[in-house]
Short mmCIF file of N, CA, C and O in Angstrom, two decimals:
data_model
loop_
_atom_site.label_atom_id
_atom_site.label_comp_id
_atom_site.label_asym_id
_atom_site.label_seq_id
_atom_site.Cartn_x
_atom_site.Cartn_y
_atom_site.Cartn_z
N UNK K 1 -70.59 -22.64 -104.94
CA UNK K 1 -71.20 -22.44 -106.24
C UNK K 1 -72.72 -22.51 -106.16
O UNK K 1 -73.40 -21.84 -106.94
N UNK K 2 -73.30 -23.37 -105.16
CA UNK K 2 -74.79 -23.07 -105.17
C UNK K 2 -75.41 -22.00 -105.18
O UNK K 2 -76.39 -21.93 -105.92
N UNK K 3 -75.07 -20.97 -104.46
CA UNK K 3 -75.52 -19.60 -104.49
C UNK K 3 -75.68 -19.26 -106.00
O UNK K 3 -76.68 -18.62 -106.29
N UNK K 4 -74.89 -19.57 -106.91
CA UNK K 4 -74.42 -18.73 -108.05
C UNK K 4 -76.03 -19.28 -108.78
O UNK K 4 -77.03 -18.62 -109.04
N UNK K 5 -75.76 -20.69 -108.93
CA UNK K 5 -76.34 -21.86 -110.03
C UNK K 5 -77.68 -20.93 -109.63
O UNK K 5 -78.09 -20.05 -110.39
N UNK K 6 -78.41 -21.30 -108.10
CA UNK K 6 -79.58 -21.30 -107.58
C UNK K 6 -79.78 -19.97 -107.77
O UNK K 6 -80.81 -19.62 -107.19
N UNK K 7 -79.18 -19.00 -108.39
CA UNK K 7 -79.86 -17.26 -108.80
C UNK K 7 -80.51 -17.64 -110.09
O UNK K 7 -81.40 -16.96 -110.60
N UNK K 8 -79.87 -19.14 -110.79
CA UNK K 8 -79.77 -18.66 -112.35
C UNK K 8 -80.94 -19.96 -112.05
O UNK K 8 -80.81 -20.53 -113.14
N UNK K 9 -81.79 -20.65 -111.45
CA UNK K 9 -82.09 -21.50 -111.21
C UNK K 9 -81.35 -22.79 -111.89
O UNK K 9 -81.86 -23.47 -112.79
N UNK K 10 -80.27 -22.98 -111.39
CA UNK K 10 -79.57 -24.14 -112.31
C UNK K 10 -78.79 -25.10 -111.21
O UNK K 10 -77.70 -24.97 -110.66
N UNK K 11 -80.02 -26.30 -111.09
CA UNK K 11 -79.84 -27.45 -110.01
C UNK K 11 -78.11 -28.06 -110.26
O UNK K 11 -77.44 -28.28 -111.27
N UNK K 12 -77.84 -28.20 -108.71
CA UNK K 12 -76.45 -28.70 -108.97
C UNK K 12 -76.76 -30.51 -109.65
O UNK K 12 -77.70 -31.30 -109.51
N UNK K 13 -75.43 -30.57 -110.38
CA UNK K 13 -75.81 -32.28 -111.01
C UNK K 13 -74.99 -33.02 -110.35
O UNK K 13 -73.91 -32.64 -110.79
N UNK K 14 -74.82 -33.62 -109.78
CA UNK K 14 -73.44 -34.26 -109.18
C UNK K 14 -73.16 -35.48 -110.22
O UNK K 14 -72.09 -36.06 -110.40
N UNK K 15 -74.47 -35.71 -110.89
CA UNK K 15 -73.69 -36.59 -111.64
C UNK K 15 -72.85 -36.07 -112.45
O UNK K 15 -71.67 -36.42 -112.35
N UNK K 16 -73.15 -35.34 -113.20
CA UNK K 16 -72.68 -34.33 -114.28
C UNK K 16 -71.01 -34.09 -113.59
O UNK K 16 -69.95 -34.31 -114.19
N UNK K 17 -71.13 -33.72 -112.53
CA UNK K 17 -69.59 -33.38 -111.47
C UNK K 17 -69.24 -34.82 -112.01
O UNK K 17 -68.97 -34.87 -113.21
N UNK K 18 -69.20 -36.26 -111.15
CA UNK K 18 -68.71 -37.07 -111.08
C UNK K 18 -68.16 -37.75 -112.64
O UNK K 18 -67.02 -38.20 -112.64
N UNK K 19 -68.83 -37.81 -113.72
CA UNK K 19 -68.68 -37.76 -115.03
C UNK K 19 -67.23 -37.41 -115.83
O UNK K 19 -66.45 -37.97 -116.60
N UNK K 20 -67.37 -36.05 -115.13
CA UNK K 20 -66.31 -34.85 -115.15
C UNK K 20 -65.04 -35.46 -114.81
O UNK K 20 -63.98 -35.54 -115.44
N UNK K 21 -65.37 -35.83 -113.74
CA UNK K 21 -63.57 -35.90 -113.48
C UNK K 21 -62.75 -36.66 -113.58
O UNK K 21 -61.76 -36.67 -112.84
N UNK K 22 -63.02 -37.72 -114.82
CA UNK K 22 -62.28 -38.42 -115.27
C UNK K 22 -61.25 -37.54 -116.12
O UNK K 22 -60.03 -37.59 -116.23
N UNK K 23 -62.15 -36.77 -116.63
CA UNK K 23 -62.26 -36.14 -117.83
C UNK K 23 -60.55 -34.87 -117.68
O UNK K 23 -59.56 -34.65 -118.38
N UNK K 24 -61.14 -34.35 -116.31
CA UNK K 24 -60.37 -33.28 -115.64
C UNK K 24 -58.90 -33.62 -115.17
O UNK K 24 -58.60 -34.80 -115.35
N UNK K 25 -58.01 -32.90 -114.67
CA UNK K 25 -57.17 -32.85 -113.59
C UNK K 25 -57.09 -32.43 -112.78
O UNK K 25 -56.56 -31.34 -112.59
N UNK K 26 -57.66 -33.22 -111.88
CA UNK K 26 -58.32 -32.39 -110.34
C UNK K 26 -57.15 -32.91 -109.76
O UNK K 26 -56.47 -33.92 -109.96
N UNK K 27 -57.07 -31.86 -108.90
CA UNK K 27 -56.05 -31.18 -107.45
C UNK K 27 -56.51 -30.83 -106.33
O UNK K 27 -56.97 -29.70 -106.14
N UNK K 28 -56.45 -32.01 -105.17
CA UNK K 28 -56.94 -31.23 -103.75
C UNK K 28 -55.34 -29.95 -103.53
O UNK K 28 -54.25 -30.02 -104.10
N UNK K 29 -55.58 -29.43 -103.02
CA UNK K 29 -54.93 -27.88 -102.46
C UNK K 29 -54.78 -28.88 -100.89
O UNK K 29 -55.64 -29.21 -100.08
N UNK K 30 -53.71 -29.07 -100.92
CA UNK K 30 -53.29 -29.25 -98.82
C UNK K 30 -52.38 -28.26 -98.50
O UNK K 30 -51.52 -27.63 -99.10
N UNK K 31 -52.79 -28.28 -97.47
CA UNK K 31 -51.69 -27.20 -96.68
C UNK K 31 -51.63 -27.74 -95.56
O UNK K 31 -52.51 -27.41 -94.77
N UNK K 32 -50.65 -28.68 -95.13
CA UNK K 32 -50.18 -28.97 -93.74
C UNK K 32 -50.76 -30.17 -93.49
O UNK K 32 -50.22 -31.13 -94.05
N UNK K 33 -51.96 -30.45 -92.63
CA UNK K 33 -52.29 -31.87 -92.89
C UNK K 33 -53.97 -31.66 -93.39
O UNK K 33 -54.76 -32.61 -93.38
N UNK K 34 -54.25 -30.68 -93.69
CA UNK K 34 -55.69 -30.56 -94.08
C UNK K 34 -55.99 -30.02 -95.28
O UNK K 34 -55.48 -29.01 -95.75
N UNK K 35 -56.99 -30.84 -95.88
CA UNK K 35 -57.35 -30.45 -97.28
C UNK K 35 -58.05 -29.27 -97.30
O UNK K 35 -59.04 -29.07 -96.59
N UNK K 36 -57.55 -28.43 -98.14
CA UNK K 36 -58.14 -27.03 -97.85
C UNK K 36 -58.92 -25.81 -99.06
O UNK K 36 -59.56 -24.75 -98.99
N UNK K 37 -58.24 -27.00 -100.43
CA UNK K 37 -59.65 -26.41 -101.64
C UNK K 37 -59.33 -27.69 -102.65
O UNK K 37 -58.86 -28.79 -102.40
N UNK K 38 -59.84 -27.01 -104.04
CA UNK K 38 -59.21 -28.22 -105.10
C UNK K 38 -59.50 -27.20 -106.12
O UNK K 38 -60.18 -26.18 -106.03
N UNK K 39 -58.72 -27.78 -107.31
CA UNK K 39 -58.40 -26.82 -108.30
C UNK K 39 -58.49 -27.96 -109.59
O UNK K 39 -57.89 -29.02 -109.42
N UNK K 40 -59.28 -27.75 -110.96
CA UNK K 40 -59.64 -28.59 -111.86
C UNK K 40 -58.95 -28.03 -112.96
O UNK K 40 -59.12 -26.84 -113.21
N UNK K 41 -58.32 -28.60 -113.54
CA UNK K 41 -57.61 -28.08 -115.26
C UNK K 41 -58.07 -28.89 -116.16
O UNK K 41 -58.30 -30.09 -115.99
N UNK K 42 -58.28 -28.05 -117.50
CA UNK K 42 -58.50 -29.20 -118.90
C UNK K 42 -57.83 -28.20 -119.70
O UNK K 42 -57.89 -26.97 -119.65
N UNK K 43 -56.87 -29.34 -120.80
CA UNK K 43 -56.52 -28.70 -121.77
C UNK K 43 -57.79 -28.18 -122.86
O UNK K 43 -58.38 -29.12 -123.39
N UNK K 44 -58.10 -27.30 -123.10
CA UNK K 44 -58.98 -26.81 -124.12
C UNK K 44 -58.38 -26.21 -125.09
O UNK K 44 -58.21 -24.99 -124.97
N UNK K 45 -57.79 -27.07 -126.61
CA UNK K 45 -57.54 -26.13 -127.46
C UNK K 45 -55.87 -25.77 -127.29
O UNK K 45 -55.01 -26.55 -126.87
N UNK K 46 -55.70 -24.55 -127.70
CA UNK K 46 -54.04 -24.05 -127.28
C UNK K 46 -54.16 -23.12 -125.83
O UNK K 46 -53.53 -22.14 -125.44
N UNK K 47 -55.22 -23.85 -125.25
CA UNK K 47 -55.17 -23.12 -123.76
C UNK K 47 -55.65 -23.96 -122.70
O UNK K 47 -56.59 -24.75 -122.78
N UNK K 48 -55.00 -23.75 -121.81
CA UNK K 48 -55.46 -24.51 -120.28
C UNK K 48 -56.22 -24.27 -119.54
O UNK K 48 -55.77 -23.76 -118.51
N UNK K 49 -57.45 -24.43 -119.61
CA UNK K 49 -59.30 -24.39 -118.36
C UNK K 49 -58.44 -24.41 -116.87
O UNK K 49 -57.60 -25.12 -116.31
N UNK K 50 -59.11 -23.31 -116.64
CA UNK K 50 -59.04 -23.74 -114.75
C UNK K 50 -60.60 -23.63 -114.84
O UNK K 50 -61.42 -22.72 -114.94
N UNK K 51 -60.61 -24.89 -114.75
CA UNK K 51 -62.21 -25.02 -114.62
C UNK K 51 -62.80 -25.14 -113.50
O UNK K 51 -63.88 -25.69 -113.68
N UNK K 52 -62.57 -24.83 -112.13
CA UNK K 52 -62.85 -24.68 -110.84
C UNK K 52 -61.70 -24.44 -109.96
O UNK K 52 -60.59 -24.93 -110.13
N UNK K 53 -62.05 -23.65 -108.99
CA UNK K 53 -60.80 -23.10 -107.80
C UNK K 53 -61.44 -23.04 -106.73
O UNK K 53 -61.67 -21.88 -106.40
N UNK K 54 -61.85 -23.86 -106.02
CA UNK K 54 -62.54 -23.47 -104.67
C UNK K 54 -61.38 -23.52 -103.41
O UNK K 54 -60.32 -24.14 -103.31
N UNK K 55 -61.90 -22.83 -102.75
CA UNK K 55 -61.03 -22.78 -101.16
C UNK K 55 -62.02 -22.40 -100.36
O UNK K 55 -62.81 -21.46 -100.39
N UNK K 56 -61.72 -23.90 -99.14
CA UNK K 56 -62.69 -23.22 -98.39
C UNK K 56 -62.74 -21.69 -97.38
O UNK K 56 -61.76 -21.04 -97.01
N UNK K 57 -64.17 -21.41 -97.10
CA UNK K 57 -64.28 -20.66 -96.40
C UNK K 57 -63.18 -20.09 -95.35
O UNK K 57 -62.48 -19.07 -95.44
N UNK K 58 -63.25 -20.87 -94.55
CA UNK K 58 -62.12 -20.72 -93.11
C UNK K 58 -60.59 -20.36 -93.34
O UNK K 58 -59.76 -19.82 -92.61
N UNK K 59 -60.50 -20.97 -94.94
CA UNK K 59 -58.66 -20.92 -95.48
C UNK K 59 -58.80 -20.02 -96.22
O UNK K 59 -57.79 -20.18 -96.91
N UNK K 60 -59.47 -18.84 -96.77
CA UNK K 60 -59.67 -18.07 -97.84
C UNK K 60 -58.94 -16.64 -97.16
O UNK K 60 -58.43 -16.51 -96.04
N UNK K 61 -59.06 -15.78 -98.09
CA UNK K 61 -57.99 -14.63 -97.54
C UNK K 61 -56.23 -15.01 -96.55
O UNK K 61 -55.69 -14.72 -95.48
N UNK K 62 -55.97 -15.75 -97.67
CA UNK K 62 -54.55 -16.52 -96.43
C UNK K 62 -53.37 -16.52 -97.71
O UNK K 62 -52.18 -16.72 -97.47
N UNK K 63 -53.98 -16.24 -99.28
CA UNK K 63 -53.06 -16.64 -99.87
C UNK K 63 -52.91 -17.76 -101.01
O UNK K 63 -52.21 -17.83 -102.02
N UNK K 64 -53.90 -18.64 -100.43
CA UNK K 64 -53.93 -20.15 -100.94
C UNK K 64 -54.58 -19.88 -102.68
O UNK K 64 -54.27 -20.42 -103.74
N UNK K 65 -55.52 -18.87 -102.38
CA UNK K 65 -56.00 -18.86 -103.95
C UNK K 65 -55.16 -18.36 -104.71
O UNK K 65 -55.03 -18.97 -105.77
N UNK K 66 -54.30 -17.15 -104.52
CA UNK K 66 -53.23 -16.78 -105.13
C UNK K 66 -52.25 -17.83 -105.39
O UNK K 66 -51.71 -18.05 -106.48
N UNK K 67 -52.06 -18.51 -104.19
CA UNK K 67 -50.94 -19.41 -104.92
C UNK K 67 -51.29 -20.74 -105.65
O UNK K 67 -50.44 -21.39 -106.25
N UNK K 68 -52.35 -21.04 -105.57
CA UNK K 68 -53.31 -21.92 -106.36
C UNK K 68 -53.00 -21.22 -108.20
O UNK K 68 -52.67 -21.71 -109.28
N UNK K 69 -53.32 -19.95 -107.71
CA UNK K 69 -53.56 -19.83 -109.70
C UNK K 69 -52.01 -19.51 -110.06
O UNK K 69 -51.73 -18.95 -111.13
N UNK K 70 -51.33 -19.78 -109.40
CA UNK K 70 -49.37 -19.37 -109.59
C UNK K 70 -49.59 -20.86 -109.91
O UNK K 70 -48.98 -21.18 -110.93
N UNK K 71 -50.20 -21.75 -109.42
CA UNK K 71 -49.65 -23.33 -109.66
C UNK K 71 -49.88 -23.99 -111.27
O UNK K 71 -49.24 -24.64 -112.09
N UNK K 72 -51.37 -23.29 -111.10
CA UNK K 72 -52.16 -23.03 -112.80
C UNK K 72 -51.89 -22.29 -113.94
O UNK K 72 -52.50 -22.49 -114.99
N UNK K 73 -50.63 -21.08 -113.74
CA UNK K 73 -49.64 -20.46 -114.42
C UNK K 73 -48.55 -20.89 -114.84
O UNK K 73 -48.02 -20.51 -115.88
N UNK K 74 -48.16 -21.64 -114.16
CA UNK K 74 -46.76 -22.31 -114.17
C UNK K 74 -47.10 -23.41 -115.23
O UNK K 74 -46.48 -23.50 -116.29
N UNK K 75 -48.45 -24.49 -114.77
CA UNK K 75 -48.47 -25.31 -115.50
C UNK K 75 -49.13 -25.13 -116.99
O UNK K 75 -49.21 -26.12 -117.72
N UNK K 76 -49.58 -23.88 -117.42
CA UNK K 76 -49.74 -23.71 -118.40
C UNK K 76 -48.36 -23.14 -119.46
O UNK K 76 -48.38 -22.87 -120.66
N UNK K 77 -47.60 -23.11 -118.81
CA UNK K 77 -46.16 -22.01 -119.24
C UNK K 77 -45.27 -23.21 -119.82
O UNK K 77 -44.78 -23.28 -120.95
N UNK K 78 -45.16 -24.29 -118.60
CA UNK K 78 -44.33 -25.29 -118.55
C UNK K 78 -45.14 -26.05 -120.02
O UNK K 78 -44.55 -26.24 -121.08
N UNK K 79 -46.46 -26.36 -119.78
CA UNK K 79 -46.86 -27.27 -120.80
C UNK K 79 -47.14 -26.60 -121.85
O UNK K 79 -47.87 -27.33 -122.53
N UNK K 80 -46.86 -24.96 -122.70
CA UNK K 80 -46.41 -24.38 -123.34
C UNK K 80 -48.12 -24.65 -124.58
O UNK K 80 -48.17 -25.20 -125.68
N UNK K 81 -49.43 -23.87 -123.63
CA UNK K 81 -50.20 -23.70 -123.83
C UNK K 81 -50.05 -21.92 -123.89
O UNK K 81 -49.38 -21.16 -123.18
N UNK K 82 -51.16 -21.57 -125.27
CA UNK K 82 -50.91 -20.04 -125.05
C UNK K 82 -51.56 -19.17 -124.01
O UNK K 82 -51.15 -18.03 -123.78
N UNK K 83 -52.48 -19.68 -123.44
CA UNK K 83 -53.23 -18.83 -122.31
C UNK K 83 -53.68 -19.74 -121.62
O UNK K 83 -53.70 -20.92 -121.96
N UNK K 84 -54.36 -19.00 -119.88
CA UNK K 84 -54.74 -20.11 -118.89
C UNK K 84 -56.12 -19.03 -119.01
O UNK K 84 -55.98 -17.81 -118.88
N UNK K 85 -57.27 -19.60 -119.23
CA UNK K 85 -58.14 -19.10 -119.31
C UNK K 85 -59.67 -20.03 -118.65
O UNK K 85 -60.10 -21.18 -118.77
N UNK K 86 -60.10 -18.82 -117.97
CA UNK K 86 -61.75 -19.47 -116.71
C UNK K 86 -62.42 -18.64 -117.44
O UNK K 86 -62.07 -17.82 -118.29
N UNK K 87 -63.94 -19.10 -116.78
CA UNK K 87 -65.32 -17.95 -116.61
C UNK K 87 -65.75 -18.17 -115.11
O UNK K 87 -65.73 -19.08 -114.27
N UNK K 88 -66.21 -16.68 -115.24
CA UNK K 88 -66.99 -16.56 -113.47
C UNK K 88 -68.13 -16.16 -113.76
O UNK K 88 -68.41 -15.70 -114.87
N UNK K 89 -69.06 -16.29 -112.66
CA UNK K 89 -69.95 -15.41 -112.94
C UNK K 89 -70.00 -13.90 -112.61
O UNK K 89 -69.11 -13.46 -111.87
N UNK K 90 -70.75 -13.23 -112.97
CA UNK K 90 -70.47 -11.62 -113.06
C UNK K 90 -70.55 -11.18 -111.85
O UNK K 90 -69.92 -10.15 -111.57
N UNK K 91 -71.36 -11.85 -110.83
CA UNK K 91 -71.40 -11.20 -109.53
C UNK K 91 -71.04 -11.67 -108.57
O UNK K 91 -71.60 -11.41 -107.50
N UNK K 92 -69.76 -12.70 -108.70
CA UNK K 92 -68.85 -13.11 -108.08
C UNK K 92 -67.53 -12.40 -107.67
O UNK K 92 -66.92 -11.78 -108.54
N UNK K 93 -66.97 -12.47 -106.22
CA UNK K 93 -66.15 -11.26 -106.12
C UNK K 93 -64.40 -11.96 -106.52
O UNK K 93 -63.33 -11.44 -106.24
N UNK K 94 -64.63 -13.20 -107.21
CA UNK K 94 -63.56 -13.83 -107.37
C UNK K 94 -63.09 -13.27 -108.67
O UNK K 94 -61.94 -13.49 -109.03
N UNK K 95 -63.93 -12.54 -109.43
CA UNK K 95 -63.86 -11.74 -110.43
C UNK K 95 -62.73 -10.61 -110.81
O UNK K 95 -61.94 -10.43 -111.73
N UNK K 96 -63.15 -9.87 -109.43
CA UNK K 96 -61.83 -9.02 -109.48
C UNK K 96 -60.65 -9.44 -108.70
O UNK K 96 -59.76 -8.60 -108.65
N UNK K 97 -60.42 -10.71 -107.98
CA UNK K 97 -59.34 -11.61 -107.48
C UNK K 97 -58.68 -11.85 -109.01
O UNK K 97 -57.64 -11.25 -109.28
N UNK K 98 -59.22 -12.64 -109.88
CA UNK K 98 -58.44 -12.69 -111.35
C UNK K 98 -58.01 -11.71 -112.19
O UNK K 98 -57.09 -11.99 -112.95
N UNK K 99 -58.49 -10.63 -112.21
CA UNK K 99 -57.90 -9.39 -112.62
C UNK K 99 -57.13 -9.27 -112.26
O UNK K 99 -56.33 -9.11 -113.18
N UNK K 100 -56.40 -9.18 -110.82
CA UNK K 100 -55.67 -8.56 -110.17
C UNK K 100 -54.46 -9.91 -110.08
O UNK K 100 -53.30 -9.82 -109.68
N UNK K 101 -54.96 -10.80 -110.44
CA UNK K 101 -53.81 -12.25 -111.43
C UNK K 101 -53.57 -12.13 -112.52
O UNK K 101 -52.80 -12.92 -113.06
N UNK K 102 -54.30 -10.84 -113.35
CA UNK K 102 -53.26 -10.97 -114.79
C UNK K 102 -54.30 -10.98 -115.74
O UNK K 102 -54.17 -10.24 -116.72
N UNK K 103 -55.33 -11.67 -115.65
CA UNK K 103 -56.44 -11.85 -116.11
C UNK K 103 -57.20 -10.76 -116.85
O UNK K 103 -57.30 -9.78 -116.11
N UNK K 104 -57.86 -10.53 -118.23
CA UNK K 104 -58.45 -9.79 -119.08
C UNK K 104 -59.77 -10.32 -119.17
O UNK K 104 -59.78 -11.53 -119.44
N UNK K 105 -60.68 -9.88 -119.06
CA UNK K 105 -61.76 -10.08 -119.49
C UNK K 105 -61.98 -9.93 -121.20
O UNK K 105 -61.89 -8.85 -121.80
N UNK K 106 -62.31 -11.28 -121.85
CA UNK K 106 -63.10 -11.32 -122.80
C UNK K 106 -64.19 -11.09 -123.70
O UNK K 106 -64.32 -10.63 -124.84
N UNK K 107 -64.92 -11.55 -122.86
CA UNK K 107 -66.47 -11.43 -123.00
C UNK K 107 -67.39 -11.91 -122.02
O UNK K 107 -67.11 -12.85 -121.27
N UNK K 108 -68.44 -11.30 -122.00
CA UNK K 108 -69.48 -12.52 -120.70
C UNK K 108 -70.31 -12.40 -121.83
O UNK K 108 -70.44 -11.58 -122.75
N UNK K 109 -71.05 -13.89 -121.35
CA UNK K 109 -72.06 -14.36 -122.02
C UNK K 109 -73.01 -15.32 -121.26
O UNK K 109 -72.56 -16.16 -120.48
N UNK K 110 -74.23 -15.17 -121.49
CA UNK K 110 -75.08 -15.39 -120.32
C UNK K 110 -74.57 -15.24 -118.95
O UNK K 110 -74.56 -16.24 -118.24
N UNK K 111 -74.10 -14.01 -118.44
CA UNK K 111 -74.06 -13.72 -117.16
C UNK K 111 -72.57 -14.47 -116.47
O UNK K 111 -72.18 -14.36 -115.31
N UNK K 112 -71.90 -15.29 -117.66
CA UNK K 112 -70.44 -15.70 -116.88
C UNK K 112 -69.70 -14.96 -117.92
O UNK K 112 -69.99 -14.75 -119.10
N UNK K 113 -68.59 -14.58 -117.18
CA UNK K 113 -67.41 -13.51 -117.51
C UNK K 113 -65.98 -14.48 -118.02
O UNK K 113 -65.22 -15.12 -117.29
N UNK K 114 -65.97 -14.34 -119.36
CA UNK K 114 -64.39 -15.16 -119.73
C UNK K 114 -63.35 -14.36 -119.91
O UNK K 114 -63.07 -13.48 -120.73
N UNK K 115 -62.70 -14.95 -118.77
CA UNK K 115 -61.53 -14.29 -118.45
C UNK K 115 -60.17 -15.19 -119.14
O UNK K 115 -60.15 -16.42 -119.02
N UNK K 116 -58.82 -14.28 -120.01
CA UNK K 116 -57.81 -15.03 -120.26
C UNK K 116 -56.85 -14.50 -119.35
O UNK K 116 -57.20 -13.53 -118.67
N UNK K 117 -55.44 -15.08 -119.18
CA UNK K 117 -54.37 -14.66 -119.07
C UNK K 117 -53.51 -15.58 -119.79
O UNK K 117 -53.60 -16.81 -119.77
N UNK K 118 -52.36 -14.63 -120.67
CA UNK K 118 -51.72 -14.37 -121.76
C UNK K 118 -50.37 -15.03 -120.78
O UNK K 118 -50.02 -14.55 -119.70
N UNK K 119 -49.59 -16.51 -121.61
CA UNK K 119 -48.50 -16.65 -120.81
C UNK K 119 -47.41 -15.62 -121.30
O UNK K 119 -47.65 -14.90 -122.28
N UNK K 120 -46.46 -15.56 -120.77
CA UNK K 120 -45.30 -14.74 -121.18
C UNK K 120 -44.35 -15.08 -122.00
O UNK K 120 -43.86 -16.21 -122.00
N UNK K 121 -44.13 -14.51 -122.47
CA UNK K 121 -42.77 -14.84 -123.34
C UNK K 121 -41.25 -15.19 -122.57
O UNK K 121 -40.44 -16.04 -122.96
N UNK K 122 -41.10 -14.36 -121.45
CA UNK K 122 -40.37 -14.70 -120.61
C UNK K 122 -40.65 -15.42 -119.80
O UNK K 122 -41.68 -16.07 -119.95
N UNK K 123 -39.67 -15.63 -118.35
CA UNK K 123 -39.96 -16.85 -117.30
C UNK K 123 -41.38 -16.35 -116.57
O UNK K 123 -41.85 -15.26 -116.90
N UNK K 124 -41.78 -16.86 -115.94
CA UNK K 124 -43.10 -16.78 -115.07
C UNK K 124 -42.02 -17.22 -113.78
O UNK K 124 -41.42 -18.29 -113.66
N UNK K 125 -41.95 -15.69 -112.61
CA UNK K 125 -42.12 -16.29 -111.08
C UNK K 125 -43.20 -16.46 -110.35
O UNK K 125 -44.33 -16.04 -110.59
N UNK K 126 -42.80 -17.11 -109.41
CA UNK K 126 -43.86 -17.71 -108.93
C UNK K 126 -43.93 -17.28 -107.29
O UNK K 126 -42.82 -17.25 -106.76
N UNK K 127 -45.07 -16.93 -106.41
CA UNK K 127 -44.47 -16.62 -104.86
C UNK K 127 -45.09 -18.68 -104.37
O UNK K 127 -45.98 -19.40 -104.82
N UNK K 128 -44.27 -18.82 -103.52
CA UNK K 128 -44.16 -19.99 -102.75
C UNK K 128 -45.20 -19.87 -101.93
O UNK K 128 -45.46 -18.71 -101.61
N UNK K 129 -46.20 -21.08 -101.31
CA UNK K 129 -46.84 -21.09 -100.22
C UNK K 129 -46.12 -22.15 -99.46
O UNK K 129 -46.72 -23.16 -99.83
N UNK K 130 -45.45 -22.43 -98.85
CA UNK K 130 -44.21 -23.01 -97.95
C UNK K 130 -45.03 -24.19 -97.41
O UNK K 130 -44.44 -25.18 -96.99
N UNK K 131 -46.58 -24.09 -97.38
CA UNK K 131 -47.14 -25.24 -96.90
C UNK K 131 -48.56 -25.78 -97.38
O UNK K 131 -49.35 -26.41 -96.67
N UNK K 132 -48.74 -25.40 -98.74
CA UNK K 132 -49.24 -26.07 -99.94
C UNK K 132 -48.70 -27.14 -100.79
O UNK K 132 -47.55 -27.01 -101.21
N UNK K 133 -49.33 -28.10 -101.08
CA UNK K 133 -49.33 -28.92 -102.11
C UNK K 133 -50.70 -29.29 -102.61
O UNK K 133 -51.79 -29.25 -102.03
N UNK K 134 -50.27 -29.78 -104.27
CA UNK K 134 -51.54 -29.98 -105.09
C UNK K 134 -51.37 -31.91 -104.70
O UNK K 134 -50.40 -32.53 -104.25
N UNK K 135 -52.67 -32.36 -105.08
CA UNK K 135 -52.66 -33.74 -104.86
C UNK K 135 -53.44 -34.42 -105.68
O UNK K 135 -54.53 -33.92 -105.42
N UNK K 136 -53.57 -35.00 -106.28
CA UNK K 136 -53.86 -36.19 -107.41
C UNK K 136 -55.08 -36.97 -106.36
O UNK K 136 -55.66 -37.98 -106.74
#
């Protein structure tokens, strides 16, 4: 995320982070014996924030983000919120990764893009990552 902040000149806060995550439901992402992203939810409203999805570098293109936002689908379906809805910024290529999850663009405003996806009326499947888990 520094890249993003530091275009818009906007210093990272860590306090501001640390504050947060009481607040949040943060999820390290493991796969096997190594922690390999984390994923933040807040209920907002009649919809569920994925308010951060990182994966690192080295584990990226493998799957994990896809099945990361299947985990963030499910739990918005199950906890029978009407949409799971983020913002990105506009010149982030994670942008069209959420599109291609279901995801509509809203609106952007100041340069971040709000994206929803609409749960279903029917079941939500899900594809398995056989060696993922979320962690508390």
């Amino acid at each position: 995320m520094h890249g993003y902040l530091a275009k818009r000149g906007i210093a990272w806060d860590s306090t501001r982070f640390h504050v947060s995550w009481k607040d949040f439901e943060n999820r390290m992402i493991v796969a096997g014996a190594d922690v390999v992203g984390l994923m933040r939810l807040l209920p907002e409203q009649d919809a569920l924030g994925l308010r951060d999805l990182q994966v690192l570098p080295q584990h990226q293109v493998m799957g994990i983000g896809t099945w990361a936002v299947h985990q963030a689908q499910l739990a918005a379906t199950h906890r029978a919120f009407k949409r799971l809805q983020l913002r990105v910024y506009e010149e982030n290529p994670a942008r069209a990764f959420y599109a291609r999850m279901g995801f509509r663009e809203v609106s952007v405003v100041g340069g971040r893009v709000h994206m929803v996806w609409a749960v279903p009326l029917g079941a939500l499947k899900t594809r398995l990552c056989s060696r993922c888990v979320l962690v508390r």
